mmCIF file of C-alpha atoms and ligand atoms in Angstrom:
data_model
loop_
_atom_site.group_PDB
_atom_site.id
_atom_site.type_symbol
_atom_site.label_atom_id
_atom_site.label_comp_id
_atom_site.label_asym_id
_atom_site.label_seq_id
_atom_site.Cartn_x
_atom_site.Cartn_y
_atom_site.Cartn_z
ATOM 1 C CA MET T 1 332.484 -1.926 -79.732
ATOM 2 C CA GLN T 2 331.129 0.533 -82.263
ATOM 3 C CA TYR T 3 330.979 4.060 -80.886
ATOM 4 C CA PRO T 4 328.046 6.261 -81.955
ATOM 5 C CA LEU T 5 330.425 9.202 -82.144
ATOM 6 C CA ILE T 6 334.159 9.723 -82.428
ATOM 7 C CA VAL T 7 335.413 13.278 -82.830
ATOM 8 C CA SER T 8 339.094 13.782 -83.621
ATOM 9 C CA ASN T 9 340.977 17.035 -83.582
ATOM 10 C CA LEU T 10 338.148 19.324 -84.650
ATOM 11 C CA ARG T 11 339.245 22.859 -85.456
ATOM 12 C CA LYS T 12 337.166 25.899 -86.326
ATOM 13 C CA ARG T 13 338.212 29.479 -86.794
ATOM 14 C CA TYR T 14 335.699 32.299 -87.319
ATOM 15 C CA LYS T 15 336.583 35.519 -89.044
ATOM 16 C CA SER T 16 334.392 38.347 -87.917
ATOM 17 C CA ASN T 17 334.924 42.097 -88.543
ATOM 18 C CA GLY T 18 338.590 41.516 -89.325
ATOM 19 C CA LYS T 19 339.025 39.569 -86.078
ATOM 20 C CA ILE T 20 340.007 35.913 -85.936
ATOM 21 C CA ILE T 21 338.379 33.723 -83.294
ATOM 22 C CA ASP T 22 339.799 30.270 -82.707
ATOM 23 C CA ALA T 23 336.540 28.720 -81.529
ATOM 24 C CA LEU T 24 337.743 25.086 -81.606
ATOM 25 C CA ARG T 25 341.430 24.357 -81.115
ATOM 26 C CA GLY T 26 341.582 20.594 -81.560
ATOM 27 C CA ILE T 27 338.571 18.976 -79.905
ATOM 28 C CA SER T 28 338.610 15.179 -79.556
ATOM 29 C CA PHE T 29 336.223 12.898 -77.685
ATOM 30 C CA THR T 30 334.465 9.570 -77.970
ATOM 31 C CA VAL T 31 330.867 8.940 -76.972
ATOM 32 C CA ARG T 32 329.816 5.454 -75.892
ATOM 33 C CA LYS T 33 326.588 3.750 -76.904
ATOM 34 C CA GLY T 34 323.637 4.676 -74.699
ATOM 35 C CA GLU T 35 325.421 7.270 -72.593
ATOM 36 C CA ILE T 36 324.481 10.867 -71.930
ATOM 37 C CA PHE T 37 327.631 12.841 -72.641
ATOM 38 C CA GLY T 38 327.747 16.425 -71.417
ATOM 39 C CA LEU T 39 329.677 19.288 -72.986
ATOM 40 C CA LEU T 40 330.290 21.701 -70.165
ATOM 41 C CA GLY T 41 332.042 25.038 -70.187
ATOM 42 C CA PRO T 42 331.731 28.805 -69.867
ATOM 43 C CA ASN T 43 329.992 31.039 -72.403
ATOM 44 C CA GLY T 44 331.984 31.118 -75.622
ATOM 45 C CA ALA T 45 333.861 27.877 -74.841
ATOM 46 C CA GLY T 46 332.901 26.259 -78.163
ATOM 47 C CA LYS T 47 330.029 23.938 -77.241
ATOM 48 C CA THR T 48 327.509 25.204 -79.809
ATOM 49 C CA THR T 49 330.204 25.387 -82.487
ATOM 50 C CA THR T 50 330.997 21.715 -81.818
ATOM 51 C CA ILE T 51 327.333 20.710 -81.948
ATOM 52 C CA ASN T 52 326.677 22.772 -85.077
ATOM 53 C CA ILE T 53 329.549 21.028 -86.821
ATOM 54 C CA LEU T 54 328.323 17.615 -85.696
ATOM 55 C CA THR T 55 324.788 18.312 -86.895
ATOM 56 C CA GLY T 56 326.034 19.570 -90.257
ATOM 57 C CA LEU T 57 325.126 23.240 -89.802
ATOM 58 C CA LEU T 58 328.781 24.289 -89.944
ATOM 59 C CA SER T 59 331.859 22.874 -91.636
ATOM 60 C CA PRO T 60 334.991 22.399 -89.568
ATOM 61 C CA ASP T 61 338.319 23.733 -90.842
ATOM 62 C CA SER T 62 339.825 20.355 -90.083
ATOM 63 C CA GLY T 63 339.223 17.249 -88.030
ATOM 64 C CA ARG T 64 337.482 13.931 -88.386
ATOM 65 C CA ILE T 65 333.988 12.816 -87.386
ATOM 66 C CA ARG T 66 332.755 9.229 -87.267
ATOM 67 C CA PHE T 67 329.109 8.402 -86.634
ATOM 68 C CA PHE T 68 328.507 4.702 -85.859
ATOM 69 C CA GLY T 69 331.936 3.961 -87.302
ATOM 70 C CA ARG T 70 331.264 5.781 -90.590
ATOM 71 C CA ALA T 71 331.983 9.148 -92.146
ATOM 72 C CA PRO T 72 328.916 11.453 -92.106
ATOM 73 C CA CYS T 73 326.534 10.518 -94.944
ATOM 74 C CA GLU T 74 322.812 10.379 -95.763
ATOM 75 C CA GLU T 75 322.359 7.152 -93.809
ATOM 76 C CA THR T 76 324.024 8.446 -90.632
ATOM 77 C CA LYS T 77 322.056 11.701 -90.959
ATOM 78 C CA ASN T 78 318.777 9.781 -90.700
ATOM 79 C CA ARG T 79 319.889 8.222 -87.408
ATOM 80 C CA ILE T 80 320.668 11.585 -85.795
ATOM 81 C CA ASN T 81 318.538 14.468 -84.577
ATOM 82 C CA THR T 82 318.944 17.653 -82.595
ATOM 83 C CA ALA T 83 317.133 20.185 -80.455
ATOM 84 C CA THR T 84 318.453 23.514 -79.308
ATOM 85 C CA ALA T 85 317.040 26.454 -77.439
ATOM 86 C CA TYR T 86 316.967 28.263 -80.773
ATOM 87 C CA THR T 87 315.303 25.710 -83.057
ATOM 88 C CA MET T 88 312.888 27.587 -85.286
ATOM 89 C CA LEU T 89 309.424 26.111 -85.525
ATOM 90 C CA ASN T 90 306.746 27.538 -87.782
ATOM 91 C CA GLY T 91 304.713 29.857 -85.556
ATOM 92 C CA ASP T 92 301.674 30.125 -87.834
ATOM 93 C CA ILE T 93 300.724 26.449 -87.725
ATOM 94 C CA THR T 94 299.852 24.162 -84.840
ATOM 95 C CA VAL T 95 302.119 21.987 -82.736
ATOM 96 C CA PHE T 96 300.749 18.860 -84.410
ATOM 97 C CA GLN T 97 301.176 20.284 -87.920
ATOM 98 C CA ASN T 98 304.790 21.289 -87.189
ATOM 99 C CA LEU T 99 305.680 17.854 -85.896
ATOM 100 C CA HIS T 100 303.829 16.118 -88.713
ATOM 101 C CA ILE T 101 305.932 18.032 -91.251
ATOM 102 C CA TYR T 102 309.116 16.852 -89.523
ATOM 103 C CA ALA T 103 307.756 13.295 -89.473
ATOM 104 C CA MET T 104 307.291 13.509 -93.246
ATOM 105 C CA ILE T 105 310.756 14.982 -93.773
ATOM 106 C CA TYR T 106 312.224 11.999 -91.940
ATOM 107 C CA ASN T 107 309.884 9.576 -93.698
ATOM 108 C CA VAL T 108 308.592 8.298 -90.367
ATOM 109 C CA PRO T 109 306.165 5.369 -90.738
ATOM 110 C CA HIS T 110 302.745 5.896 -89.054
ATOM 111 C CA ALA T 111 303.624 9.581 -88.739
ATOM 112 C CA ARG T 112 300.391 10.696 -87.033
ATOM 113 C CA LYS T 113 300.646 7.984 -84.394
ATOM 114 C CA ARG T 114 304.290 8.826 -83.786
ATOM 115 C CA VAL T 115 303.470 12.516 -83.266
ATOM 116 C CA GLU T 116 300.663 11.687 -80.805
ATOM 117 C CA GLU T 117 302.995 9.352 -78.932
ATOM 118 C CA LEU T 118 305.663 12.037 -78.553
ATOM 119 C CA LEU T 119 303.139 14.672 -77.490
ATOM 120 C CA SER T 120 302.097 12.327 -74.732
ATOM 121 C CA ARG T 121 305.682 11.460 -73.730
ATOM 122 C CA PHE T 122 306.565 15.122 -73.317
ATOM 123 C CA ARG T 123 303.169 15.898 -71.699
ATOM 124 C CA ILE T 124 301.883 18.351 -74.298
ATOM 125 C CA THR T 125 298.941 16.489 -75.810
ATOM 126 C CA ALA T 126 296.723 19.340 -74.605
ATOM 127 C CA LEU T 127 298.708 21.738 -76.822
ATOM 128 C CA ARG T 128 298.290 19.594 -79.944
ATOM 129 C CA ASP T 129 296.121 22.134 -81.788
ATOM 130 C CA THR T 130 297.681 25.324 -80.437
ATOM 131 C CA ARG T 131 299.583 27.581 -82.836
ATOM 132 C CA VAL T 132 303.294 27.506 -81.998
ATOM 133 C CA TYR T 133 303.245 31.300 -81.948
ATOM 134 C CA ASP T 134 300.951 31.151 -78.894
ATOM 135 C CA LEU T 135 303.165 28.853 -76.830
ATOM 136 C CA SER T 136 305.210 29.786 -73.773
ATOM 137 C CA THR T 137 308.997 29.270 -73.741
ATOM 138 C CA GLY T 138 308.803 26.012 -71.788
ATOM 139 C CA GLN T 139 306.027 24.709 -74.027
ATOM 140 C CA LYS T 140 308.096 25.435 -77.146
ATOM 141 C CA THR T 141 311.026 23.673 -75.533
ATOM 142 C CA ARG T 142 308.921 20.533 -75.235
ATOM 143 C CA VAL T 143 307.757 20.744 -78.860
ATOM 144 C CA ASN T 144 311.432 20.960 -79.851
ATOM 145 C CA LEU T 145 312.165 17.843 -77.844
ATOM 146 C CA CYS T 146 309.296 16.016 -79.617
ATOM 147 C CA LYS T 147 310.791 17.140 -82.936
ATOM 148 C CA CYS T 148 314.163 15.823 -81.864
ATOM 149 C CA PHE T 149 312.861 12.302 -81.212
ATOM 150 C CA ILE T 150 310.512 12.148 -84.225
ATOM 151 C CA ASN T 151 312.729 9.796 -86.262
ATOM 152 C CA ASP T 152 313.519 7.524 -83.281
ATOM 153 C CA PRO T 153 317.172 8.612 -83.527
ATOM 154 C CA ASP T 154 320.149 6.627 -82.277
ATOM 155 C CA LEU T 155 322.137 9.777 -81.556
ATOM 156 C CA VAL T 156 320.769 13.069 -80.308
ATOM 157 C CA PHE T 157 322.370 16.478 -79.795
ATOM 158 C CA LEU T 158 320.698 18.695 -77.219
ATOM 159 C CA ASP T 159 322.161 22.200 -77.008
ATOM 160 C CA GLU T 160 320.559 23.986 -74.068
ATOM 161 C CA ALA T 161 317.408 22.176 -75.131
ATOM 162 C CA THR T 162 315.806 22.203 -71.687
ATOM 163 C CA VAL T 163 315.600 25.990 -71.194
ATOM 164 C CA GLY T 164 312.552 27.455 -69.553
ATOM 165 C CA LEU T 165 311.157 24.248 -68.077
ATOM 166 C CA ASP T 166 309.591 24.573 -64.631
ATOM 167 C CA PRO T 167 311.041 22.189 -61.999
ATOM 168 C CA HIS T 168 308.194 19.683 -62.307
ATOM 169 C CA ILE T 169 308.313 19.509 -66.109
ATOM 170 C CA ALA T 170 312.121 19.531 -66.040
ATOM 171 C CA TYR T 171 311.977 16.471 -63.800
ATOM 172 C CA GLN T 172 309.592 14.689 -66.192
ATOM 173 C CA VAL T 173 311.793 15.596 -69.178
ATOM 174 C CA ARG T 174 314.889 14.257 -67.399
ATOM 175 C CA GLN T 175 313.005 10.995 -66.764
ATOM 176 C CA GLU T 176 312.139 10.812 -70.484
ATOM 177 C CA LEU T 177 315.722 11.499 -71.529
ATOM 178 C CA ARG T 178 316.979 8.805 -69.166
ATOM 179 C CA LYS T 179 314.489 6.308 -70.617
ATOM 180 C CA THR T 180 315.336 6.832 -74.267
ATOM 181 C CA LYS T 181 317.596 4.323 -75.987
ATOM 182 C CA ALA T 182 319.338 7.109 -77.898
ATOM 183 C CA THR T 183 322.877 8.192 -77.096
ATOM 184 C CA ILE T 184 322.762 11.857 -76.106
ATOM 185 C CA VAL T 185 325.286 14.677 -76.376
ATOM 186 C CA PHE T 186 324.038 17.345 -74.049
ATOM 187 C CA THR T 187 324.821 20.932 -73.086
ATOM 188 C CA SER T 188 323.205 22.914 -70.321
ATOM 189 C CA HIS T 189 324.180 25.629 -67.883
ATOM 190 C CA ILE T 190 322.007 24.031 -65.211
ATOM 191 C CA MET T 191 324.631 22.153 -63.246
ATOM 192 C CA SER T 192 322.194 20.069 -61.186
ATOM 193 C CA GLU T 193 320.695 18.816 -64.445
ATOM 194 C CA VAL T 194 324.135 18.020 -65.879
ATOM 195 C CA GLU T 195 325.066 16.222 -62.681
ATOM 196 C CA GLU T 196 321.887 14.184 -62.598
ATOM 197 C CA LEU T 197 321.759 13.265 -66.284
ATOM 198 C CA CYS T 198 325.275 12.957 -67.628
ATOM 199 C CA ASP T 199 327.262 9.752 -67.434
ATOM 200 C CA ARG T 200 330.392 11.657 -68.434
ATOM 201 C CA ILE T 201 331.296 15.274 -68.976
ATOM 202 C CA ALA T 202 333.829 16.932 -71.263
ATOM 203 C CA PHE T 203 334.885 20.211 -69.714
ATOM 204 C CA ILE T 204 335.604 22.690 -72.514
ATOM 205 C CA SER T 205 337.341 26.030 -72.186
ATOM 206 C CA LYS T 206 338.463 28.332 -75.015
ATOM 207 C CA GLY T 207 338.003 25.687 -77.679
ATOM 208 C CA LYS T 208 339.887 22.915 -75.901
ATOM 209 C CA ILE T 209 338.780 19.978 -73.793
ATOM 210 C CA LEU T 210 340.422 20.220 -70.396
ATOM 211 C CA LYS T 211 339.010 17.039 -68.930
ATOM 212 C CA VAL T 212 336.667 14.145 -69.615
ATOM 213 C CA ALA T 213 335.337 12.471 -66.484
ATOM 214 C CA THR T 214 332.185 11.437 -64.660
ATOM 215 C CA PRO T 215 330.457 14.211 -62.681
ATOM 216 C CA GLN T 216 331.552 12.399 -59.501
ATOM 217 C CA GLY T 217 335.118 12.262 -60.802
ATOM 218 C CA ILE T 218 335.156 16.004 -61.469
ATOM 219 C CA LYS T 219 333.759 16.661 -58.006
ATOM 220 C CA LYS T 220 336.482 14.526 -56.444
ATOM 221 C CA LEU T 221 339.109 16.893 -57.850
ATOM 222 C CA VAL T 222 338.078 19.416 -55.248
ATOM 223 C CA ARG T 223 338.764 17.742 -51.972
ATOM 224 C CA LYS T 224 337.351 20.579 -49.957
ATOM 225 C CA ASN T 225 334.538 19.308 -47.765
ATOM 226 C CA THR T 226 332.929 21.627 -45.274
ATOM 227 C CA PHE T 227 331.966 20.427 -41.823
ATOM 228 C CA VAL T 228 328.926 22.331 -40.560
ATOM 229 C CA ILE T 229 328.139 22.122 -36.837
ATOM 230 C CA GLN T 230 325.027 23.475 -35.188
ATOM 231 C CA PHE T 231 325.058 24.137 -31.417
ATOM 232 C CA LEU T 232 322.252 24.508 -28.907
ATOM 233 C CA SER T 233 323.420 28.069 -28.247
ATOM 234 C CA LYS T 234 325.898 30.539 -29.791
ATOM 235 C CA PRO T 235 329.323 28.840 -29.649
ATOM 236 C CA VAL T 236 331.304 31.584 -27.919
ATOM 237 C CA ASN T 237 335.090 31.122 -28.193
ATOM 238 C CA ALA T 238 334.756 28.013 -30.367
ATOM 239 C CA ASP T 239 337.526 29.453 -32.547
ATOM 240 C CA ARG T 240 339.960 29.400 -29.611
ATOM 241 C CA ILE T 241 339.144 25.768 -28.839
ATOM 242 C CA LEU T 242 339.487 24.776 -32.502
ATOM 243 C CA LYS T 243 342.592 26.806 -33.326
ATOM 244 C CA GLU T 244 344.153 24.357 -35.782
ATOM 245 C CA PHE T 245 340.799 23.908 -37.555
ATOM 246 C CA PRO T 246 340.077 27.371 -39.007
ATOM 247 C CA ILE T 247 336.424 28.361 -38.943
ATOM 248 C CA THR T 248 335.415 29.563 -42.421
ATOM 249 C CA ALA T 249 331.896 30.753 -41.547
ATOM 250 C CA HIS T 250 330.146 31.643 -38.326
ATOM 251 C CA LYS T 251 326.429 32.404 -38.275
ATOM 252 C CA ASP T 252 324.089 32.331 -35.282
ATOM 253 C CA ASN T 253 324.470 28.895 -33.673
ATOM 254 C CA LYS T 254 326.356 27.421 -36.647
ATOM 255 C CA ILE T 255 330.006 27.211 -37.602
ATOM 256 C CA SER T 256 331.669 25.823 -40.744
ATOM 257 C CA ILE T 257 335.114 24.273 -40.830
ATOM 258 C CA GLU T 258 337.061 23.227 -43.901
ATOM 259 C CA LEU T 259 337.977 19.572 -43.480
ATOM 260 C CA LYS T 260 341.423 18.394 -44.511
ATOM 261 C CA SER T 261 340.751 14.762 -43.742
ATOM 262 C CA GLY T 262 337.880 12.585 -42.553
ATOM 263 C CA LYS T 263 339.722 12.080 -39.244
ATOM 264 C CA ASP T 264 339.238 15.779 -38.459
ATOM 265 C CA ILE T 265 335.537 15.127 -37.806
ATOM 266 C CA GLN T 266 336.223 12.983 -34.754
ATOM 267 C CA ARG T 267 338.900 15.367 -33.443
ATOM 268 C CA VAL T 268 336.683 18.431 -33.791
ATOM 269 C CA ILE T 269 333.681 16.790 -32.140
ATOM 270 C CA HIS T 270 335.826 15.432 -29.290
ATOM 271 C CA ARG T 271 337.467 18.804 -28.710
ATOM 272 C CA LEU T 272 334.100 20.588 -28.619
ATOM 273 C CA ILE T 273 332.347 18.100 -26.339
ATOM 274 C CA THR T 274 335.195 17.920 -23.827
ATOM 275 C CA SER T 275 335.177 21.730 -23.726
ATOM 276 C CA GLY T 276 331.506 21.752 -22.776
ATOM 277 C CA PHE T 277 329.899 22.769 -26.083
ATOM 278 C CA GLU T 278 326.463 21.291 -26.696
ATOM 279 C CA ILE T 279 326.121 20.074 -30.284
ATOM 280 C CA ARG T 280 322.660 19.876 -31.768
ATOM 281 C CA ASP T 281 323.444 18.597 -35.249
ATOM 282 C CA PHE T 282 326.217 18.386 -37.833
ATOM 283 C CA HIS T 283 326.639 17.531 -41.511
ATOM 284 C CA ILE T 284 329.279 17.509 -44.218
ATOM 285 C CA LYS T 285 328.751 19.751 -47.229
ATOM 286 C CA ARG T 286 330.468 18.464 -50.349
ATOM 287 C CA PRO T 287 331.297 20.730 -53.303
ATOM 288 C CA THR T 288 328.622 20.881 -55.991
ATOM 289 C CA LEU T 289 329.358 20.906 -59.703
ATOM 290 C CA ASP T 290 328.121 24.505 -59.672
ATOM 291 C CA GLU T 291 330.799 25.524 -57.169
ATOM 292 C CA ILE T 292 333.498 23.735 -59.145
ATOM 293 C CA PHE T 293 332.360 25.369 -62.379
ATOM 294 C CA ILE T 294 332.523 28.816 -60.749
ATOM 295 C CA LYS T 295 335.954 28.051 -59.300
ATOM 296 C CA ILE T 296 337.325 27.079 -62.696
ATOM 297 C CA ALA T 297 335.711 30.027 -64.473
ATOM 298 C CA GLU T 298 336.908 32.537 -61.839
ATOM 299 C CA ASP T 299 340.535 31.545 -61.888
ATOM 300 C CA GLU T 300 341.310 30.004 -65.213
ATOM 301 C CA GLU T 301 344.917 29.128 -64.470
ATOM 302 C CA ARG T 302 344.146 27.386 -61.183
ATOM 303 C CA GLY T 303 341.052 25.837 -62.729
ATOM 304 C CA GLN T 304 343.151 24.300 -65.477
ATOM 305 C CA GLU T 305 345.614 22.972 -62.902
ATOM 306 C CA LEU T 306 342.725 21.477 -60.984
ATOM 307 C CA LEU T 307 341.325 19.733 -64.033
ATOM 308 C CA ALA T 308 344.781 18.589 -65.086
ATOM 309 C CA GLN T 309 344.990 16.343 -62.007
ATOM 310 C CA ASP T 310 344.648 12.770 -63.132
ATOM 311 C CA ASP T 311 343.161 11.196 -60.061
ATOM 312 C CA CYS T 312 339.586 11.214 -61.295
ATOM 313 C CA GLU T 313 338.085 8.552 -63.531
ATOM 314 C CA GLU T 314 339.450 9.322 -66.968
ATOM 315 C CA GLU T 315 337.719 8.481 -70.184
ATOM 316 C CA ALA T 316 338.502 5.175 -71.794
ATOM 317 C CA ALA T 317 338.269 6.208 -75.396
HETATM 318 N N1 ATP O 401 329.116 32.946 -86.364
HETATM 319 C C1 ATP O 401 330.122 33.356 -85.614
HETATM 320 N N2 ATP O 401 330.972 34.300 -86.046
HETATM 321 C C2 ATP O 401 332.020 34.689 -85.294
HETATM 322 N N3 ATP O 401 332.313 34.185 -84.091
HETATM 323 C C3 ATP O 401 331.513 33.231 -83.599
HETATM 324 C C4 ATP O 401 330.380 32.762 -84.330
HETATM 325 N N4 ATP O 401 329.756 31.804 -83.585
HETATM 326 C C5 ATP O 401 330.474 31.682 -82.459
HETATM 327 N N5 ATP O 401 331.522 32.530 -82.455
HETATM 328 C C6 ATP O 401 332.557 32.656 -81.404
HETATM 329 O O1 ATP O 401 333.116 31.370 -81.187
HETATM 330 C C7 ATP O 401 333.353 31.147 -79.799
HETATM 331 C C8 ATP O 401 332.589 29.896 -79.359
HETATM 332 O O2 ATP O 401 331.202 30.160 -79.422
HETATM 333 P P1 ATP O 401 330.109 29.055 -79.101
HETATM 334 O O3 ATP O 401 328.777 29.608 -79.498
HETATM 335 O O4 ATP O 401 330.516 27.773 -79.710
HETATM 336 O O5 ATP O 401 330.228 28.957 -77.503
HETATM 337 P P2 ATP O 401 329.342 28.163 -76.444
HETATM 338 O O6 ATP O 401 330.285 27.299 -75.670
HETATM 339 O O7 ATP O 401 328.209 27.502 -77.097
HETATM 340 O O8 ATP O 401 328.857 29.327 -75.485
HETATM 341 P P3 ATP O 401 327.447 29.532 -74.686
HETATM 342 O O9 ATP O 401 327.607 28.829 -73.380
HETATM 343 O O10 ATP O 401 327.392 31.010 -74.515
HETATM 344 O O11 ATP O 401 326.344 28.998 -75.536
HETATM 345 C C9 ATP O 401 332.928 32.415 -79.097
HETATM 346 O O12 ATP O 401 334.077 33.194 -78.892
HETATM 347 C C10 ATP O 401 331.992 33.107 -80.074
HETATM 348 O O13 ATP O 401 332.048 34.487 -79.944
HETATM 349 MG MG1 MG O 402 326.142 27.701 -76.938
#
């Protein structure tokens, strides 16, 4: 199988004000055809540096890049496109004129039709003749996305390219991204979006990839599930009844217990019912990607240990 992207041992060091910053310390990953591959990590991890190198804005100090099995060249360049939160459009001309210029740069056949099509796909036909300068943040974001798909690319890099979208538009954009045939490398700090869109995630920290896995695989690394029970009235003395199941939160008629195993559910419920507690409802709260991200960022050492576990689906590069 020919991979749209293989990155091997990418290194980049910045020198700024006499300081040396090792932004990329040997990044390697492989992206499969048609997948949405997320680069996830804290501020300063090296995501934008990676994307800027892959889109030709920066040169790496060392490392190897293969697009569609080939070294970067004019032909591979025409099959790739990018959108970032910071893409500069020309503010003095209209949305249509901006996109038409890009269509000409990429030599897109039936350029006008292509622009109209993209405006409709990203729901901004009504903004066709508006000057870019007069657009809101979310509107500009959608023009950038149109620009990114102008040449019908096979590989797309989106670096925080969905900023400022309201929930309804964000949903429509996610639908569009899912529909496209292009392989996508994607960064975002919106974890729900990453979780919903990405087939696999590379978790980057301080210029190194700590883990490549599916979002579900990453979530499985944290086994902590919380059992939330709601009672008909305030559960007085529930902690005494449940002594070997420590209560982690207690609010009004609700308690939360950290589950060690699925069997605990039955034991807890049985213990409570036989002690006369009246249960109204219960549910299990699983860790979100957001919570895992915070956990890793808060305690780097433990976070790295967590990600170093190998019991989640690993990449098959
Ligand atoms: N032009 C530059 N000159 C000097 N240092 C830089 C430059 N660009 C990035 N860096 C540094 O390189 C490291 C990686 O930055 P990068 O922008 O790749 O991070 P990021 O993962 O995209 O972060 P964010 O989530 O904030 O966008 C950071 O320490 C940053 O300060
Ligand atoms: Mg960045």
